[in-house]
Amino acid sequence: MPQKELIKVQQVNKSYKNSEGQARLVLETLNLTLYEGEFVALVGKSGSGKSTLLRIISGLIKPTEGDVYFNSTPVHDPVPGITMVFQNFALLPWLTVLENVELGLEAQGIPRKIRRQRALKAIDTIGLDGFESAYPKELSGGMKQRVGFARALVVEPKLLLMDEPFSALDILTAENLRNDLLDLWHSDNTQIKGILCVTHDIEEAILMADKIIIFASNPGRIHAEIPITLPYPRDIQSPEYRELLTTVYNYLISSEGNVKHKTKHKSPFMTRDNKIPAYATRLPDVGVSELTGLLETMHSQSKDDKVDLAALAEALHLDVNNLFPLTDALVMLQFVTIDSGHLLFTEAGKLFVAADILQRKQIFAKHLLTYIPLGRHIREILDAKFKHRAPKEYFINELIDLLGEEETDKALKVIIDWGRYAEVFAFDFDADTLSLENPQ
Amino acid sequence: MFYYKSHRPKYISPNGWDLVAMLMILGALSVLAWGTAQMIAPYQVGQSLPIYLDPSCLPEYAVYTIVRMFIALLLSLIFSLIIGSLAAKNKHAERVLLPLIDILQSLPILGVLSITVVAFIQLFPNNLLGPESAAIFAIFTSQVWNMTLSFYQSLKSVPTELHEAASIFHLSKWARFWRIEVPFATPALLWNTMVSMSAGWFFVVASEAISVSNQLITLPGIGSYINQAILSADLHAIFYATLAMLIVIICYDQLLFRPLLKWAECFKPSQSFEDTLSQQSWFYDLLAKTRLLKKIQSFFTVIKDWFINLSFLKISNIKYPVLPLPTKNYLPSTLFIWYTALLGSTIYLTFFLIRFIHQEIGLTEVFYVFYLGSITGFKVVVLVLLASLIWVPIGVWIGLNPRLAVICQPIAQFLAAFPVNLIYPVCVYFILKYQLNVNIWTTLLMILGTQWYILFNVIAGVTAIPEEIFLAAKNFGLKGWIWWYRLILPAVFPFFATGAMTAAGGCWNASIVADCVKWGEHELIAVGLGSYITQYTSQGDFPRIALGIAVMACYVLTLNHLVWQKLYNFAIKRFS
């Protein structure tokens, strides 16, 4: 049956310029179509540009190149018919629930009486009656997000965009709200013709969507599309569900030059000579104790030094945003490898888990200097410097043009944490200096 | 509950623009002064209004003072909304406005008043409106910069998600301003208004009776009542005036600000424990119970809706802003003209300033004025140190007794608001009576009003220390000196730095009044920049006033940027 296109994204590129005028590519030649009646989930590691895509579709951000069509008309600004539910609710604290819901109608210039009627109806539909005169700060997170939904529904949208709508909620509340949303979506009580939802919870994506689109990062692009045809309500225990889960994890693992340094893709930074030193690599934002914790949990759960990634994530309640930085870091440090949805200990990884505190530090130091180019680079600079010290500023300046401000801060924060643990170098917070000396 | 803690505008590091702004302001002032000096010849002060010392006249005078304060407050608010949003939304305006405000903040208000009062009198000749406007303008300048910075800072920190929601739901720029930006800024703006207000009382009293060019200009009000009392050396009258001032400040606090603060609670995104404790207002509760107020409220809601949704403003804004909020792209030629005009006027005003001062005054006197400035600076530093030595231990002691802190905190805040220039004459009386050293004892007057900032900030700092830390300290047996320098002093330091900074700023301003005090026939003059400005003000020697103001602004700016801001930033980085 020929389906009607609701949203069409054509050849969209998005790049941001840093202060030096260099462009950083966030989305690369992206094509996507959302048909009427579809619920699509966007999944990807953090920084893969899925939120940026959502904002481009909504008209909040303009693409650098390419076009977005909504019902075959191009989108340049926020248009009526597309609405959004936000991660942190974006409610106005100084308006009551009712006034918050009325906000969109008020802006359309709808008379007071009518907008009140419509708002009350939306509040009713979403299960908020009784809370009309409450202020957002009196509500729990779940109730706040219900206000967010009511506010979005009341303007009678054709397309509902959701930016990690359940990620600020606790597990039980999220589940409850998800079910209510699915009921609403299947009930035909609304005008909504399509839903596009950014999420980092894979389970959530499989439970709700008709199609999962997996993003790859650096630069952001579509890596895979997985249609889901399981009937609702979906059963977490069913073998089909488990199979899908493994598939999604496998796609996510392969969604980046996950192993060591990506060489295949063009760097997101287009420098003049296109030669980027190895130390200018992003580092996943994880601390040493998290890494050790994960290795220890793996150890206790592993059979033949092998752990199922999906099962591990489930057991530790880790979503995409939490799990993959950890596994990325362990792979970078060569304590584990990844093979078809499983984490495998390397020899060094096994040694590390078995070692005592001091031995662990030594192993970590060796791997830091061997496999993490930024760690080695800092050590080499400090070795060469007079008095073996260098201001943090020095490394910031080296990295900032290549990584951008945010990634530079992150990388230095991480490498300082790792370096201090491994006692490879020291950092003086007051003086903002890295050095080789340890405090007396 | 304390001033300045969370809403302090972020420190903006000085750059070349500071210099430009500095030269422009001082230059513009000297133009104003020169102009007024030209005009002063044919000027005749009308009849000087008689001030009666009968206490029954005081209520009337108090009303005048309150009205002046209120008008200035309103003007400051309007100015903050306009200039604050201009600075937040236009990059090119921001570049000029921020340093301008920074400089304007450090100008001695009473020194500038002596120039502006003549200008305003010329503007409204033979009319009381002239001196009235000057007095209101002085109060305005004592409040407005702080408020503008606060509003600017708030606009800059509106969460992106709120902007996005506004765009998704098609709010026009006008609706966005009133629905999102102004409410978001309200709590911080209100706090800063309150802080500014406490500074304002000092200036309202000082600006009501000012002598310029050997003429005493008095406006009916508590300030001139006091002035009259000083001239006739009437202690009773001073007592009545102090009482009246107390009542006025309490009324403002209880009937205006406390209810407003309580009301502003609903603008905060979440209710913190601290807030629920502090924002109580019997008057608000009273109003909330009345039926009439509900009627009025719903009436205002309708008005507000109509105002926010004004349709003609919507049509002109059919394009909804796209994120990140675009900085308008001006034509290069427009920008060129804008910056050339800035540069040109800066150069012109600089030359004017130099010529204006240099025509009358030799280089030696300039150096002499800088020397006077260093004396005043020295006094300020010593005073702040002395006040710290006294108030930090007391503040810590009060802060450790929660029940005492609840009582003392509002009292300290109230004392900070009280215009101490009211009781300067009493001090003079004692100095005369006991033949005390003028240079030492009048100096103390400078910090009389502002020392409280140190006290209540320290109290706030101590109460903010988590209970757990005290328990841990007890557990490990921390005592004596170690307890002070490992626990209390670092924990309180950021708060102390804020308080000391405010106190020092207040001292500079107070020096203009405190260096030169009168009682009946007697006049006590201390050596310092303050008395230099005051003396030449009463003589109407405008080049020297301009020089005095410029030098004082130099000192305040230098100290602010080299000492206080560094200290504050260090405190924030290291201890919080």
PDB file of C-alpha atoms in Angstrom, chain B residues 348-559:
ATOM      1  CA  TYR B 348      36.930  64.098  21.188  1.00  0.00           C
ATOM      2  CA  LEU B 349      35.725  63.639  24.754  1.00  0.00           C
ATOM      3  CA  THR B 350      39.186  62.666  25.927  1.00  0.00           C
ATOM      4  CA  PHE B 351      40.656  65.835  24.507  1.00  0.00           C
ATOM      5  CA  PHE B 352      37.836  67.813  26.009  1.00  0.00           C
ATOM      6  CA  LEU B 353      38.387  66.282  29.420  1.00  0.00           C
ATOM      7  CA  ILE B 354      42.084  66.982  29.378  1.00  0.00           C
ATOM      8  CA  ARG B 355      41.667  70.532  28.157  1.00  0.00           C
ATOM      9  CA  PHE B 356      38.822  71.223  30.565  1.00  0.00           C
ATOM     10  CA  ILE B 357      40.826  70.156  33.550  1.00  0.00           C
ATOM     11  CA  HIS B 358      44.174  71.379  32.319  1.00  0.00           C
ATOM     12  CA  GLN B 359      43.030  74.944  31.600  1.00  0.00           C
ATOM     13  CA  GLU B 360      42.506  75.562  35.278  1.00  0.00           C
ATOM     14  CA  ILE B 361      44.658  73.057  36.990  1.00  0.00           C
ATOM     15  CA  GLY B 362      48.354  72.378  36.783  1.00  0.00           C
ATOM     16  CA  LEU B 363      49.977  68.999  36.789  1.00  0.00           C
ATOM     17  CA  THR B 364      51.115  69.416  40.409  1.00  0.00           C
ATOM     18  CA  GLU B 365      47.560  69.657  41.580  1.00  0.00           C
ATOM     19  CA  VAL B 366      46.657  66.546  39.602  1.00  0.00           C
ATOM     20  CA  PHE B 367      49.389  64.704  41.445  1.00  0.00           C
ATOM     21  CA  TYR B 368      48.178  66.189  44.696  1.00  0.00           C
ATOM     22  CA  VAL B 369      44.672  64.878  44.026  1.00  0.00           C
ATOM     23  CA  PHE B 370      46.088  61.424  43.312  1.00  0.00           C
ATOM     24  CA  TYR B 371      47.913  61.706  46.626  1.00  0.00           C
ATOM     25  CA  LEU B 372      44.616  62.562  48.339  1.00  0.00           C
ATOM     26  CA  GLY B 373      43.073  59.566  46.628  1.00  0.00           C
ATOM     27  CA  SER B 374      45.747  57.293  48.012  1.00  0.00           C
ATOM     28  CA  ILE B 375      45.010  58.604  51.498  1.00  0.00           C
ATOM     29  CA  THR B 376      41.338  57.813  51.095  1.00  0.00           C
ATOM     30  CA  GLY B 377      42.250  54.447  49.593  1.00  0.00           C
ATOM     31  CA  PHE B 378      44.471  53.707  52.550  1.00  0.00           C
ATOM     32  CA  LYS B 379      41.638  54.627  54.898  1.00  0.00           C
ATOM     33  CA  VAL B 380      39.247  52.315  53.050  1.00  0.00           C
ATOM     34  CA  VAL B 381      41.632  49.375  53.244  1.00  0.00           C
ATOM     35  CA  VAL B 382      42.344  49.907  56.937  1.00  0.00           C
ATOM     36  CA  LEU B 383      38.650  50.298  57.698  1.00  0.00           C
ATOM     37  CA  VAL B 384      37.699  47.122  55.894  1.00  0.00           C
ATOM     38  CA  LEU B 385      40.426  45.230  57.713  1.00  0.00           C
ATOM     39  CA  LEU B 386      39.334  46.634  61.063  1.00  0.00           C
ATOM     40  CA  ALA B 387      35.689  45.880  60.405  1.00  0.00           C
ATOM     41  CA  SER B 388      36.623  42.339  59.349  1.00  0.00           C
ATOM     42  CA  LEU B 389      38.575  41.773  62.534  1.00  0.00           C
ATOM     43  CA  ILE B 390      35.526  42.743  64.521  1.00  0.00           C
ATOM     44  CA  TRP B 391      32.679  41.321  62.496  1.00  0.00           C
ATOM     45  CA  VAL B 392      34.058  38.029  61.224  1.00  0.00           C
ATOM     46  CA  PRO B 393      34.334  36.458  64.703  1.00  0.00           C
ATOM     47  CA  ILE B 394      30.982  37.922  65.720  1.00  0.00           C
ATOM     48  CA  GLY B 395      29.393  36.744  62.484  1.00  0.00           C
ATOM     49  CA  VAL B 396      30.793  33.249  62.976  1.00  0.00           C
ATOM     50  CA  TRP B 397      29.502  33.196  66.531  1.00  0.00           C
ATOM     51  CA  ILE B 398      26.039  34.293  65.439  1.00  0.00           C
ATOM     52  CA  GLY B 399      26.038  31.898  62.515  1.00  0.00           C
ATOM     53  CA  LEU B 400      26.779  28.966  64.806  1.00  0.00           C
ATOM     54  CA  ASN B 401      23.642  29.720  66.809  1.00  0.00           C
ATOM     55  CA  PRO B 402      20.810  29.170  64.345  1.00  0.00           C
ATOM     56  CA  ARG B 403      18.238  30.812  66.561  1.00  0.00           C
ATOM     57  CA  LEU B 404      20.388  33.890  66.997  1.00  0.00           C
ATOM     58  CA  ALA B 405      21.113  33.986  63.257  1.00  0.00           C
ATOM     59  CA  VAL B 406      17.423  34.119  62.417  1.00  0.00           C
ATOM     60  CA  ILE B 407      17.082  37.226  64.579  1.00  0.00           C
ATOM     61  CA  CYS B 408      20.341  38.943  63.691  1.00  0.00           C
ATOM     62  CA  GLN B 409      20.325  38.461  59.935  1.00  0.00           C
ATOM     63  CA  PRO B 410      17.390  40.781  59.177  1.00  0.00           C
ATOM     64  CA  ILE B 411      18.668  43.301  61.707  1.00  0.00           C
ATOM     65  CA  ALA B 412      22.050  43.445  59.995  1.00  0.00           C
ATOM     66  CA  GLN B 413      20.356  43.852  56.631  1.00  0.00           C
ATOM     67  CA  PHE B 414      18.221  46.606  58.019  1.00  0.00           C
ATOM     68  CA  LEU B 415      21.223  48.395  59.452  1.00  0.00           C
ATOM     69  CA  ALA B 416      22.875  48.208  56.038  1.00  0.00           C
ATOM     70  CA  ALA B 417      19.868  49.965  54.558  1.00  0.00           C
ATOM     71  CA  PHE B 418      19.768  52.673  57.200  1.00  0.00           C
ATOM     72  CA  PRO B 419      21.272  55.926  55.922  1.00  0.00           C
ATOM     73  CA  VAL B 420      23.959  56.526  58.513  1.00  0.00           C
ATOM     74  CA  ASN B 421      24.611  60.010  57.266  1.00  0.00           C
ATOM     75  CA  LEU B 422      21.630  60.820  59.478  1.00  0.00           C
ATOM     76  CA  ILE B 423      23.666  60.211  62.571  1.00  0.00           C
ATOM     77  CA  TYR B 424      26.959  61.703  61.384  1.00  0.00           C
ATOM     78  CA  PRO B 425      26.186  64.919  63.278  1.00  0.00           C
ATOM     79  CA  VAL B 426      25.818  62.991  66.506  1.00  0.00           C
ATOM     80  CA  CYS B 427      29.318  61.665  66.021  1.00  0.00           C
ATOM     81  CA  VAL B 428      30.555  65.175  65.303  1.00  0.00           C
ATOM     82  CA  TYR B 429      28.954  66.273  68.522  1.00  0.00           C
ATOM     83  CA  PHE B 430      30.967  63.708  70.428  1.00  0.00           C
ATOM     84  CA  ILE B 431      34.189  64.445  68.568  1.00  0.00           C
ATOM     85  CA  LEU B 432      33.803  68.092  69.498  1.00  0.00           C
ATOM     86  CA  LYS B 433      32.831  67.341  73.048  1.00  0.00           C
ATOM     87  CA  TYR B 434      35.788  65.073  73.760  1.00  0.00           C
ATOM     88  CA  GLN B 435      38.287  66.895  71.513  1.00  0.00           C
ATOM     89  CA  LEU B 436      39.041  63.764  69.465  1.00  0.00           C
ATOM     90  CA  ASN B 437      41.373  63.651  66.468  1.00  0.00           C
ATOM     91  CA  VAL B 438      39.364  64.692  63.427  1.00  0.00           C
ATOM     92  CA  ASN B 439      41.329  62.689  60.861  1.00  0.00           C
ATOM     93  CA  ILE B 440      40.962  59.428  62.742  1.00  0.00           C
ATOM     94  CA  TRP B 441      37.469  59.686  64.078  1.00  0.00           C
ATOM     95  CA  THR B 442      35.686  61.059  61.016  1.00  0.00           C
ATOM     96  CA  THR B 443      37.290  58.253  59.064  1.00  0.00           C
ATOM     97  CA  LEU B 444      35.307  55.769  61.089  1.00  0.00           C
ATOM     98  CA  LEU B 445      32.130  57.364  59.769  1.00  0.00           C
ATOM     99  CA  MET B 446      32.930  56.038  56.313  1.00  0.00           C
ATOM    100  CA  ILE B 447      32.385  52.432  57.252  1.00  0.00           C
ATOM    101  CA  LEU B 448      29.577  53.000  59.708  1.00  0.00           C
ATOM    102  CA  GLY B 449      26.926  52.141  57.167  1.00  0.00           C
ATOM    103  CA  THR B 450      28.641  49.466  55.133  1.00  0.00           C
ATOM    104  CA  GLN B 451      30.262  47.285  57.780  1.00  0.00           C
ATOM    105  CA  TRP B 452      26.994  45.355  58.046  1.00  0.00           C
ATOM    106  CA  TYR B 453      27.579  43.833  54.639  1.00  0.00           C
ATOM    107  CA  ILE B 454      30.539  41.995  56.116  1.00  0.00           C
ATOM    108  CA  LEU B 455      28.489  40.856  59.088  1.00  0.00           C
ATOM    109  CA  PHE B 456      25.492  39.407  57.303  1.00  0.00           C
ATOM    110  CA  ASN B 457      27.516  37.817  54.564  1.00  0.00           C
ATOM    111  CA  VAL B 458      29.632  36.042  57.163  1.00  0.00           C
ATOM    112  CA  ILE B 459      26.504  34.894  58.994  1.00  0.00           C
ATOM    113  CA  ALA B 460      25.140  33.596  55.724  1.00  0.00           C
ATOM    114  CA  GLY B 461      28.415  31.823  55.015  1.00  0.00           C
ATOM    115  CA  VAL B 462      28.447  30.043  58.334  1.00  0.00           C
ATOM    116  CA  THR B 463      24.826  28.945  58.091  1.00  0.00           C
ATOM    117  CA  ALA B 464      25.552  27.541  54.640  1.00  0.00           C
ATOM    118  CA  ILE B 465      28.170  25.092  55.967  1.00  0.00           C
ATOM    119  CA  PRO B 466      26.640  21.593  55.972  1.00  0.00           C
ATOM    120  CA  GLU B 467      25.941  20.186  59.419  1.00  0.00           C
ATOM    121  CA  GLU B 468      27.923  17.055  58.472  1.00  0.00           C
ATOM    122  CA  ILE B 469      31.154  19.019  58.245  1.00  0.00           C
ATOM    123  CA  PHE B 470      30.757  20.314  61.786  1.00  0.00           C
ATOM    124  CA  LEU B 471      30.081  16.792  62.987  1.00  0.00           C
ATOM    125  CA  ALA B 472      33.171  15.502  61.184  1.00  0.00           C
ATOM    126  CA  ALA B 473      35.269  18.311  62.683  1.00  0.00           C
ATOM    127  CA  LYS B 474      34.010  17.426  66.129  1.00  0.00           C
ATOM    128  CA  ASN B 475      34.660  13.763  65.488  1.00  0.00           C
ATOM    129  CA  PHE B 476      38.279  14.407  64.590  1.00  0.00           C
ATOM    130  CA  GLY B 477      38.719  16.760  67.503  1.00  0.00           C
ATOM    131  CA  LEU B 478      39.399  19.933  65.519  1.00  0.00           C
ATOM    132  CA  LYS B 479      39.862  22.761  67.970  1.00  0.00           C
ATOM    133  CA  GLY B 480      41.244  26.252  68.354  1.00  0.00           C
ATOM    134  CA  TRP B 481      43.324  27.705  65.568  1.00  0.00           C
ATOM    135  CA  ILE B 482      43.096  24.603  63.372  1.00  0.00           C
ATOM    136  CA  TRP B 483      39.303  24.764  63.574  1.00  0.00           C
ATOM    137  CA  TRP B 484      39.450  28.353  62.384  1.00  0.00           C
ATOM    138  CA  TYR B 485      41.864  28.101  59.539  1.00  0.00           C
ATOM    139  CA  ARG B 486      41.020  24.629  58.231  1.00  0.00           C
ATOM    140  CA  LEU B 487      37.251  24.810  58.578  1.00  0.00           C
ATOM    141  CA  ILE B 488      35.615  28.154  59.223  1.00  0.00           C
ATOM    142  CA  LEU B 489      37.772  30.646  57.371  1.00  0.00           C
ATOM    143  CA  PRO B 490      37.920  28.772  54.037  1.00  0.00           C
ATOM    144  CA  ALA B 491      34.189  28.006  54.197  1.00  0.00           C
ATOM    145  CA  VAL B 492      33.254  31.604  54.882  1.00  0.00           C
ATOM    146  CA  PHE B 493      35.795  33.186  52.567  1.00  0.00           C
ATOM    147  CA  PRO B 494      33.697  33.521  49.383  1.00  0.00           C
ATOM    148  CA  PHE B 495      30.900  35.127  51.377  1.00  0.00           C
ATOM    149  CA  PHE B 496      33.325  37.364  53.212  1.00  0.00           C
ATOM    150  CA  ALA B 497      34.899  38.475  49.942  1.00  0.00           C
ATOM    151  CA  THR B 498      31.499  39.523  48.629  1.00  0.00           C
ATOM    152  CA  GLY B 499      30.713  41.415  51.797  1.00  0.00           C
ATOM    153  CA  ALA B 500      34.081  43.141  51.989  1.00  0.00           C
ATOM    154  CA  MET B 501      33.849  44.168  48.365  1.00  0.00           C
ATOM    155  CA  THR B 502      30.459  45.778  48.904  1.00  0.00           C
ATOM    156  CA  ALA B 503      31.623  47.436  52.078  1.00  0.00           C
ATOM    157  CA  ALA B 504      34.682  48.916  50.384  1.00  0.00           C
ATOM    158  CA  GLY B 505      32.605  50.229  47.475  1.00  0.00           C
ATOM    159  CA  GLY B 506      30.258  51.888  49.940  1.00  0.00           C
ATOM    160  CA  CYS B 507      33.179  53.461  51.802  1.00  0.00           C
ATOM    161  CA  TRP B 508      34.386  55.343  48.740  1.00  0.00           C
ATOM    162  CA  ASN B 509      30.951  56.793  48.175  1.00  0.00           C
ATOM    163  CA  ALA B 510      30.513  57.644  51.840  1.00  0.00           C
ATOM    164  CA  SER B 511      33.858  59.417  51.984  1.00  0.00           C
ATOM    165  CA  ILE B 512      32.376  62.382  50.119  1.00  0.00           C
ATOM    166  CA  VAL B 513      29.985  62.966  52.975  1.00  0.00           C
ATOM    167  CA  ALA B 514      32.076  61.657  55.837  1.00  0.00           C
ATOM    168  CA  ASP B 515      35.239  63.644  55.120  1.00  0.00           C
ATOM    169  CA  CYS B 516      33.448  66.894  55.676  1.00  0.00           C
ATOM    170  CA  VAL B 517      30.879  66.982  58.468  1.00  0.00           C
ATOM    171  CA  LYS B 518      29.144  69.829  60.216  1.00  0.00           C
ATOM    172  CA  TRP B 519      27.485  70.534  63.525  1.00  0.00           C
ATOM    173  CA  GLY B 520      25.985  73.968  63.998  1.00  0.00           C
ATOM    174  CA  GLU B 521      28.789  76.452  63.478  1.00  0.00           C
ATOM    175  CA  HIS B 522      31.484  73.816  63.537  1.00  0.00           C
ATOM    176  CA  GLU B 523      32.827  72.094  60.496  1.00  0.00           C
ATOM    177  CA  LEU B 524      35.203  69.136  60.655  1.00  0.00           C
ATOM    178  CA  ILE B 525      37.290  68.463  57.589  1.00  0.00           C
ATOM    179  CA  ALA B 526      39.480  65.397  57.204  1.00  0.00           C
ATOM    180  CA  VAL B 527      42.267  65.087  54.664  1.00  0.00           C
ATOM    181  CA  GLY B 528      41.137  63.021  51.706  1.00  0.00           C
ATOM    182  CA  LEU B 529      39.625  62.928  48.264  1.00  0.00           C
ATOM    183  CA  GLY B 530      36.124  63.164  49.694  1.00  0.00           C
ATOM    184  CA  SER B 531      36.652  66.527  51.319  1.00  0.00           C
ATOM    185  CA  TYR B 532      38.396  67.779  48.167  1.00  0.00           C
ATOM    186  CA  ILE B 533      35.303  67.026  46.095  1.00  0.00           C
ATOM    187  CA  THR B 534      32.905  68.380  48.701  1.00  0.00           C
ATOM    188  CA  GLN B 535      34.767  71.635  49.167  1.00  0.00           C
ATOM    189  CA  TYR B 536      34.991  72.416  45.493  1.00  0.00           C
ATOM    190  CA  THR B 537      31.376  71.422  45.081  1.00  0.00           C
ATOM    191  CA  SER B 538      30.239  74.112  47.458  1.00  0.00           C
ATOM    192  CA  GLN B 539      32.504  76.574  45.630  1.00  0.00           C
ATOM    193  CA  GLY B 540      31.211  75.468  42.262  1.00  0.00           C
ATOM    194  CA  ASP B 541      34.684  74.833  40.832  1.00  0.00           C
ATOM    195  CA  PHE B 542      33.718  72.375  38.125  1.00  0.00           C
ATOM    196  CA  PRO B 543      37.131  71.488  36.664  1.00  0.00           C
ATOM    197  CA  ARG B 544      38.265  70.454  40.153  1.00  0.00           C
ATOM    198  CA  ILE B 545      35.082  68.477  40.781  1.00  0.00           C
ATOM    199  CA  ALA B 546      35.633  66.671  37.488  1.00  0.00           C
ATOM    200  CA  LEU B 547      39.226  65.957  38.424  1.00  0.00           C
ATOM    201  CA  GLY B 548      38.179  64.631  41.821  1.00  0.00           C
ATOM    202  CA  ILE B 549      35.545  62.374  40.331  1.00  0.00           C
ATOM    203  CA  ALA B 550      37.922  61.087  37.670  1.00  0.00           C
ATOM    204  CA  VAL B 551      40.612  60.271  40.203  1.00  0.00           C
ATOM    205  CA  MET B 552      38.188  58.535  42.518  1.00  0.00           C
ATOM    206  CA  ALA B 553      36.767  56.488  39.645  1.00  0.00           C
ATOM    207  CA  CYS B 554      40.329  55.510  38.702  1.00  0.00           C
ATOM    208  CA  TYR B 555      41.055  54.282  42.196  1.00  0.00           C
ATOM    209  CA  VAL B 556      37.787  52.400  42.580  1.00  0.00           C
ATOM    210  CA  LEU B 557      38.151  50.733  39.194  1.00  0.00           C
ATOM    211  CA  THR B 558      41.744  49.755  39.776  1.00  0.00           C
ATOM    212  CA  LEU B 559      41.004  48.328  43.193  1.00  0.00           C
TER     213      LEU B 559
END
